[in-house]
Amino acid sequence: MENSRSTSIIFFAYTAIVLIGSINCRDNNNDNLVTNQSALFVFGDSVFDAGNNNYIDTLPSFRSNYWPYGQTTFKFPTGRVSDGRTIPDFIAEYAWLPLIPPYLQPSNGQNQFTYGVSFASAGAGALAGTFPGMVIDLKTQLNNFKKVENVLRSKLGEAQGKSVIARAVYLFHIGVNDYQYPFSTNSSVFQSNPREIYVDFVVGNTTAVIKEVYKIGGRKFGFLNMGAYDCAPASLIIDQTKIGSCFKPVTELINLHNEKLRDGLRRLERELSGFKYALHDYHTSLSERINNPSKYGFKEGKKACCGTGPLRGINTCGGRMGVSQSYELCENVTDYLFFDPFHLTEKVHQQIAELIWSGSTNVTEPYNLKALFELN
């Protein structure tokens, strides 16, 4: 209880400092809009979404702006698909940045972009055909970044705008929806191509966006490889004859993806002068916690805190499948790895963020994010 109280005090003190910093930035003098901190620009899916899907025309199943999401730290739903803070929230804290807002948030001031912004969208994929019309796909996220880049150059001037882009760190998590989507609907691209070619499309689209960001001036990038979502509670109940078993068709795709992403980043490092990156082995980090929860301070590694059915693997959390839909909610969320059938709790996010931020080369390599933020 005392530890929890201390954590809350530290968090709110940090928030106060950040808010004061934001207020001090609101000055008509452009010099005051530029900070010495590297900005954080976030691309991806529900693992990183800070609430962009709150502002798009989509189904309730692609939003998390209702209780009990957000119950732990914010005490209200923000659109983050968790009980509290996400990995980018912790990375921002470690980098002494404010909470990175969603790009579509109406209250965004242009000066806030100097600290960065999140383009991530729950359900998004690297392929435009993944949940089309329901999410903000990766290419659209890139187009939104280009708009921000134009705002920065216009507001700050060419030199200072270019400096913000060059100093910034670009954080990515994308692809898992591309591998889950074909098993929930008919995908002509998936059905008409060998698995390896399909993975090439996903990784190829991702690296194409990285190259575009590099072309604009980005040099420092952070990535998570694909986590063991084939063993998330939702995946563990897909095959009703093997409840509790990982979903092997997705396992194959995830393993291929991680090999190709690693090789693709190494290739970019050779081809692009000044390209620096941190790649966290999220697959191993998550697998270890699923299989050995008690080692990391959890009681449940395979059952969700919120949902219904076996392992609470049916995603009814917060009435996600309909207003009248009931759901179960655990008493102590800190005992759980998964908050809902597919998304992690704040406690896990903090553990993973620490590994990305300052982990050794056996978990995050060739740089960690702390090293990237410190690079000029």
Coordinates of C-alpha atoms in Angstrom, one line a residue:
M1 CA 0.0 0.0 0.0
E2 CA 2.8 2.4 0.9
N3 CA 4.6 1.6 -2.4
S4 CA 1.4 2.2 -4.3
R5 CA 1.0 5.6 -2.5
S6 CA 4.6 6.6 -3.2
T7 CA 4.3 5.7 -6.9
S8 CA 1.1 7.8 -7.2
I9 CA 2.9 10.8 -5.6
I10 CA 5.9 10.5 -7.9
F11 CA 3.6 10.2 -11.0
F12 CA 1.5 13.2 -10.1
A13 CA 4.6 15.2 -9.2
Y14 CA 6.1 14.3 -12.6
T15 CA 2.8 15.3 -14.3
A16 CA 2.8 18.7 -12.6
I17 CA 6.4 19.3 -13.8
V18 CA 5.4 18.3 -17.3
L19 CA 2.3 20.6 -17.3
I20 CA 4.4 23.5 -16.1
G21 CA 6.8 22.8 -18.9
S22 CA 4.0 22.8 -21.4
I23 CA 2.6 26.1 -20.1
N24 CA 6.0 27.7 -20.3
C25 CA 6.2 26.6 -24.0
R26 CA 3.1 28.5 -25.0
D27 CA 4.7 31.6 -26.1
N28 CA 4.4 33.5 -29.4
N29 CA 8.2 33.6 -29.7
N30 CA 9.1 30.6 -31.8
D31 CA 12.4 30.2 -30.0
N32 CA 10.4 29.2 -26.9
L33 CA 8.7 26.4 -28.9
V34 CA 11.9 24.5 -29.3
T35 CA 13.2 22.3 -26.5
N36 CA 16.5 20.7 -25.8
Q37 CA 14.8 17.4 -25.5
S38 CA 14.4 15.0 -28.4
A39 CA 10.8 14.6 -29.5
L40 CA 9.0 11.3 -29.6
F41 CA 6.9 10.4 -32.6
V42 CA 4.9 7.2 -32.3
F43 CA 3.6 4.9 -35.0
G44 CA 1.6 1.7 -34.6
D45 CA -1.4 -0.1 -33.4
S46 CA -3.3 -0.7 -30.1
V47 CA -0.1 -1.4 -28.2
F48 CA 0.8 2.3 -28.7
D49 CA -2.5 4.1 -29.4
A50 CA -3.0 7.0 -27.0
G51 CA -6.6 7.6 -28.2
N52 CA -6.6 8.4 -31.9
N53 CA -9.5 6.0 -32.5
N54 CA -11.6 8.2 -30.2
Y55 CA -11.8 10.7 -33.1
I56 CA -12.5 8.5 -36.1
D57 CA -15.7 6.9 -37.4
T58 CA -15.2 3.3 -36.3
L59 CA -16.9 0.5 -34.4
P60 CA -16.9 0.3 -30.6
S61 CA -14.7 -2.8 -30.9
F62 CA -11.9 -0.5 -32.2
R63 CA -12.2 2.0 -29.3
S64 CA -11.4 1.9 -25.6
N65 CA -12.9 5.1 -24.4
Y66 CA -15.1 3.5 -21.8
W67 CA -14.7 2.0 -18.4
P68 CA -12.8 0.0 -17.1
Y69 CA -10.1 1.0 -19.5
G70 CA -7.9 3.7 -17.9
Q71 CA -9.0 2.7 -14.4
T72 CA -5.5 2.5 -12.8
T73 CA -3.6 5.7 -13.3
F74 CA -5.9 8.1 -15.2
K75 CA -9.0 7.0 -13.3
F76 CA -11.0 7.5 -16.5
P77 CA -10.9 6.0 -20.1
T78 CA -8.5 7.8 -22.4
G79 CA -8.6 5.6 -25.4
R80 CA -5.5 3.6 -24.4
V81 CA -6.2 -0.1 -24.7
S82 CA -5.0 -0.9 -21.1
D83 CA -6.0 -0.2 -17.5
G84 CA -3.4 2.6 -17.5
R85 CA -0.3 3.9 -19.1
T86 CA 1.2 2.3 -22.2
I87 CA 4.8 1.8 -23.3
P88 CA 5.2 5.2 -25.0
D89 CA 3.9 6.9 -21.9
F90 CA 6.7 5.4 -19.8
I91 CA 9.3 6.1 -22.5
A92 CA 8.2 9.8 -22.5
E93 CA 8.5 9.9 -18.7
Y94 CA 12.0 8.5 -18.9
A95 CA 13.0 11.0 -21.6
W96 CA 11.5 13.9 -19.5
L97 CA 8.8 14.6 -22.0
P98 CA 5.1 15.3 -21.4
L99 CA 2.6 12.5 -22.1
I100 CA 2.6 12.2 -25.9
P101 CA -0.9 13.1 -27.2
P102 CA -2.8 11.5 -30.0
Y103 CA -2.5 13.3 -33.3
L104 CA -6.2 13.7 -33.7
Q105 CA -6.9 15.2 -30.3
P106 CA -8.7 18.5 -31.0
S107 CA -7.0 20.4 -28.2
N108 CA -3.5 19.9 -29.6
G109 CA -1.6 23.1 -29.9
Q110 CA 1.0 23.4 -32.7
N111 CA 3.7 23.9 -30.1
Q112 CA 3.0 20.5 -28.6
F113 CA 4.4 18.9 -31.7
T114 CA 7.9 20.0 -30.7
Y115 CA 7.7 17.2 -28.0
G116 CA 6.2 14.7 -30.5
V117 CA 2.8 13.2 -31.1
S118 CA 1.3 9.7 -31.5
F119 CA -0.2 8.6 -34.8
A120 CA -0.9 5.0 -33.6
S121 CA -4.3 3.5 -34.1
A122 CA -5.8 0.4 -32.5
G123 CA -6.4 -2.2 -35.1
A124 CA -3.9 -0.7 -37.6
G125 CA -1.7 -2.7 -39.8
A126 CA 1.2 -2.1 -42.2
L127 CA -1.2 -3.2 -45.0
A128 CA -4.0 -0.9 -46.0
G129 CA -6.3 -3.9 -46.4
T130 CA -6.2 -4.8 -42.6
F131 CA -9.5 -3.6 -41.1
P132 CA -10.0 -1.2 -44.0
G133 CA -12.1 1.9 -43.2
M134 CA -12.0 1.1 -39.4
V135 CA -8.5 2.2 -38.5
I136 CA -5.6 4.5 -39.4
D137 CA -3.3 2.3 -41.4
L138 CA 0.5 2.9 -41.4
K139 CA 0.7 4.8 -44.6
T140 CA -2.0 7.2 -43.4
Q141 CA 0.0 7.6 -40.2
L142 CA 3.0 8.5 -42.3
N143 CA 0.9 11.1 -44.2
N144 CA -0.1 12.6 -40.9
F145 CA 3.5 12.8 -39.8
K146 CA 4.3 14.7 -43.0
K147 CA 1.6 17.2 -42.1
V148 CA 3.2 17.7 -38.6
E149 CA 6.6 18.1 -40.3
N150 CA 5.2 20.9 -42.5
V151 CA 3.6 22.6 -39.4
L152 CA 7.0 22.5 -37.6
R153 CA 8.9 24.0 -40.5
S154 CA 6.2 26.7 -41.0
K155 CA 5.9 27.5 -37.3
L156 CA 9.6 27.3 -36.3
G157 CA 11.4 28.1 -39.5
E158 CA 13.2 25.8 -41.8
A159 CA 16.4 25.4 -39.6
Q160 CA 14.6 24.8 -36.3
G161 CA 11.9 22.6 -37.8
K162 CA 14.6 20.5 -39.4
S163 CA 16.4 20.2 -36.1
V164 CA 13.3 18.9 -34.3
I165 CA 12.9 16.2 -36.9
A166 CA 16.5 15.2 -36.9
R167 CA 16.8 15.0 -33.1
A168 CA 13.5 13.1 -32.6
V169 CA 13.1 9.4 -31.9
Y170 CA 10.6 7.5 -34.0
L171 CA 9.0 4.5 -32.2
F172 CA 7.2 1.7 -34.1
H173 CA 5.0 -1.3 -33.2
I174 CA 3.1 -2.6 -36.2
G175 CA 2.1 -5.9 -37.9
V176 CA 0.3 -8.1 -35.4
N177 CA -3.1 -7.1 -36.8
D178 CA -1.9 -8.0 -40.3
Y179 CA -1.4 -11.5 -39.0
Q180 CA -4.6 -11.8 -36.9
Y181 CA -7.0 -10.2 -39.5
P182 CA -6.9 -13.0 -42.1
F183 CA -8.2 -15.5 -39.5
S184 CA -11.2 -13.3 -38.7
T185 CA -12.3 -12.6 -42.3
N186 CA -11.5 -13.5 -45.9
S187 CA -8.3 -11.8 -47.1
S188 CA -7.5 -12.2 -50.8
V189 CA -3.9 -11.1 -50.3
F190 CA -3.4 -13.7 -47.5
Q191 CA -5.2 -16.5 -49.4
S192 CA -3.5 -15.9 -52.7
N193 CA 0.1 -15.7 -51.5
P194 CA 2.5 -18.1 -49.6
R195 CA 3.0 -17.2 -46.0
E196 CA 6.5 -16.0 -46.5
I197 CA 5.5 -13.6 -49.3
Y198 CA 2.7 -12.2 -47.2
V199 CA 5.2 -11.5 -44.4
D200 CA 7.4 -9.8 -46.9
F201 CA 4.5 -7.5 -47.8
V202 CA 4.1 -6.5 -44.1
V203 CA 7.8 -6.0 -43.4
G204 CA 8.3 -4.3 -46.7
N205 CA 5.5 -1.8 -46.1
T206 CA 7.0 -1.1 -42.7
T207 CA 10.5 -0.5 -44.0
A208 CA 9.1 1.7 -46.8
V209 CA 7.6 4.0 -44.2
I210 CA 10.9 4.0 -42.2
K211 CA 12.7 5.1 -45.4
E212 CA 10.2 7.9 -45.9
V213 CA 10.7 9.2 -42.4
Y214 CA 14.5 9.0 -42.9
K215 CA 14.1 10.9 -46.2
I216 CA 12.3 13.7 -44.3
G217 CA 15.2 13.8 -41.8
G218 CA 14.6 11.2 -39.1
R219 CA 17.7 9.3 -38.0
K220 CA 16.8 7.6 -34.7
F221 CA 14.3 4.8 -34.6
G222 CA 12.9 2.4 -31.9
F223 CA 11.2 -0.9 -32.7
L224 CA 9.5 -3.8 -30.9
N225 CA 9.6 -7.0 -32.7
M226 CA 6.3 -9.1 -32.7
G227 CA 5.2 -10.2 -29.2
A228 CA 3.9 -13.7 -28.5
Y229 CA 0.3 -12.7 -29.3
D230 CA -0.3 -16.2 -30.6
C231 CA -0.4 -17.1 -26.9
A232 CA -2.6 -14.2 -25.7
P233 CA -5.9 -15.2 -23.9
A234 CA -7.9 -14.5 -27.1
S235 CA -5.6 -16.7 -29.1
L236 CA -5.6 -19.5 -26.5
I237 CA -9.4 -20.1 -27.1
I238 CA -9.5 -20.0 -30.9
D239 CA -9.2 -23.8 -31.2
Q240 CA -12.0 -25.0 -29.0
T241 CA -10.5 -28.5 -29.0
K242 CA -7.2 -27.2 -27.5
I243 CA -8.2 -24.5 -25.0
G244 CA -5.0 -23.0 -23.5
S245 CA -2.8 -23.8 -26.5
C246 CA -1.1 -21.1 -28.6
F247 CA -2.6 -20.5 -32.0
K248 CA 0.0 -22.1 -34.2
P249 CA -1.0 -20.6 -37.6
V250 CA -0.1 -17.2 -36.2
T251 CA 3.0 -18.5 -34.4
E252 CA 4.5 -19.3 -37.8
L253 CA 3.8 -15.8 -39.1
I254 CA 5.2 -14.1 -36.0
N255 CA 8.4 -16.0 -36.2
L256 CA 8.9 -15.2 -39.9
H257 CA 8.1 -11.5 -39.2
N258 CA 10.7 -11.2 -36.5
E259 CA 13.4 -12.8 -38.6
K260 CA 12.6 -10.5 -41.6
L261 CA 12.3 -7.4 -39.5
R262 CA 15.7 -8.0 -37.9
D263 CA 17.3 -8.6 -41.3
G264 CA 15.5 -5.6 -42.8
L265 CA 16.8 -3.2 -40.1
R266 CA 20.3 -4.5 -40.4
R267 CA 20.1 -3.8 -44.1
L268 CA 18.8 -0.3 -43.6
E269 CA 21.7 0.4 -41.2
R270 CA 24.1 -0.5 -44.0
E271 CA 22.3 1.4 -46.7
L272 CA 21.3 4.6 -44.9
S273 CA 24.0 6.9 -43.5
G274 CA 23.4 7.9 -39.9
F275 CA 20.5 5.5 -39.4
K276 CA 20.5 4.4 -35.8
Y277 CA 18.0 2.0 -34.2
A278 CA 17.0 0.1 -31.1
L279 CA 15.2 -3.2 -31.6
H280 CA 13.7 -4.7 -28.5
D281 CA 13.1 -8.5 -28.3
Y282 CA 9.5 -8.1 -27.3
H283 CA 8.7 -11.7 -28.2
T284 CA 11.1 -13.1 -25.6
S285 CA 10.1 -10.5 -23.0
L286 CA 6.4 -11.3 -23.4
S287 CA 6.9 -15.1 -23.7
E288 CA 8.9 -15.2 -20.5
R289 CA 6.1 -13.4 -18.6
I290 CA 3.3 -15.6 -20.1
N291 CA 5.2 -18.8 -19.1
N292 CA 6.7 -17.7 -15.8
P293 CA 4.4 -15.0 -14.4
S294 CA 5.4 -15.3 -10.8
K295 CA 9.1 -14.6 -11.7
Y296 CA 8.0 -11.1 -12.8
G297 CA 5.4 -10.4 -10.0
F298 CA 2.2 -11.7 -11.6
K299 CA -0.2 -14.4 -10.6
E300 CA -1.9 -14.9 -14.0
G301 CA 0.0 -15.1 -17.3
K302 CA -2.7 -16.6 -19.5
K303 CA -6.0 -15.4 -18.1
A304 CA -7.2 -11.8 -18.8
C305 CA -8.3 -9.5 -16.1
C306 CA -11.3 -8.3 -18.1
G307 CA -13.5 -10.3 -20.5
T308 CA -15.7 -13.4 -20.5
G309 CA -15.5 -17.1 -21.3
P310 CA -12.6 -19.5 -20.8
L311 CA -9.5 -17.6 -19.6
R312 CA -11.7 -14.4 -20.1
G313 CA -10.6 -14.7 -23.7
I314 CA -13.7 -13.3 -25.2
N315 CA -13.2 -9.6 -25.6
T316 CA -16.4 -8.2 -24.0
C317 CA -14.4 -5.9 -21.7
G318 CA -16.4 -2.7 -20.9
G319 CA -19.2 -4.0 -23.1
R320 CA -17.0 -3.9 -26.1
M321 CA -19.3 -6.2 -28.1
G322 CA -22.4 -4.3 -27.3
V323 CA -23.9 -2.1 -24.5
S324 CA -25.9 -4.9 -23.0
Q325 CA -23.0 -7.4 -23.0
S326 CA -21.8 -8.3 -19.5
Y327 CA -18.2 -9.0 -18.6
E328 CA -16.0 -10.1 -15.7
L329 CA -13.4 -7.8 -14.1
C330 CA -10.7 -9.1 -11.8
E331 CA -10.3 -7.6 -8.3
N332 CA -6.5 -6.9 -8.5
V333 CA -5.3 -5.9 -11.9
T334 CA -1.6 -5.9 -10.8
D335 CA -1.9 -9.7 -10.5
Y336 CA -2.5 -10.0 -14.3
L337 CA -0.3 -9.9 -17.3
F338 CA -3.2 -9.2 -19.7
F339 CA -5.9 -6.6 -19.0
D340 CA -8.2 -7.7 -21.8
P341 CA -7.9 -10.8 -24.0
F342 CA -5.3 -9.2 -26.2
H343 CA -3.8 -6.2 -24.4
L344 CA -1.4 -5.9 -21.4
T345 CA -1.7 -4.2 -18.1
E346 CA 0.1 -1.0 -17.1
K347 CA 2.4 -3.0 -14.8
V348 CA 3.7 -5.1 -17.8
H349 CA 4.0 -2.0 -20.0
Q350 CA 6.3 -0.4 -17.4
Q351 CA 8.5 -3.5 -17.3
I352 CA 8.8 -3.7 -21.1
A353 CA 9.4 0.1 -21.3
E354 CA 12.3 -0.2 -18.9
L355 CA 13.9 -2.9 -21.1
I356 CA 13.5 -0.8 -24.2
W357 CA 14.8 2.3 -22.4
S358 CA 17.9 1.0 -20.7
G359 CA 18.1 -2.8 -21.5
S360 CA 21.4 -4.4 -22.3
T361 CA 22.2 -5.6 -25.8
N362 CA 20.8 -9.1 -25.2
V363 CA 17.3 -7.6 -25.0
T364 CA 17.5 -4.3 -26.9
E365 CA 20.1 -3.8 -29.6
P366 CA 22.3 -2.4 -31.1
Y367 CA 21.3 0.7 -29.1
N368 CA 18.7 1.1 -26.4
L369 CA 16.3 4.1 -26.4
K370 CA 18.2 6.0 -23.7
A371 CA 21.3 5.9 -25.8
L372 CA 19.3 7.2 -28.8
F373 CA 17.8 10.0 -26.9
E374 CA 21.3 11.0 -25.8
L375 CA 22.7 11.0 -29.3
N376 CA 22.9 14.5 -31.0

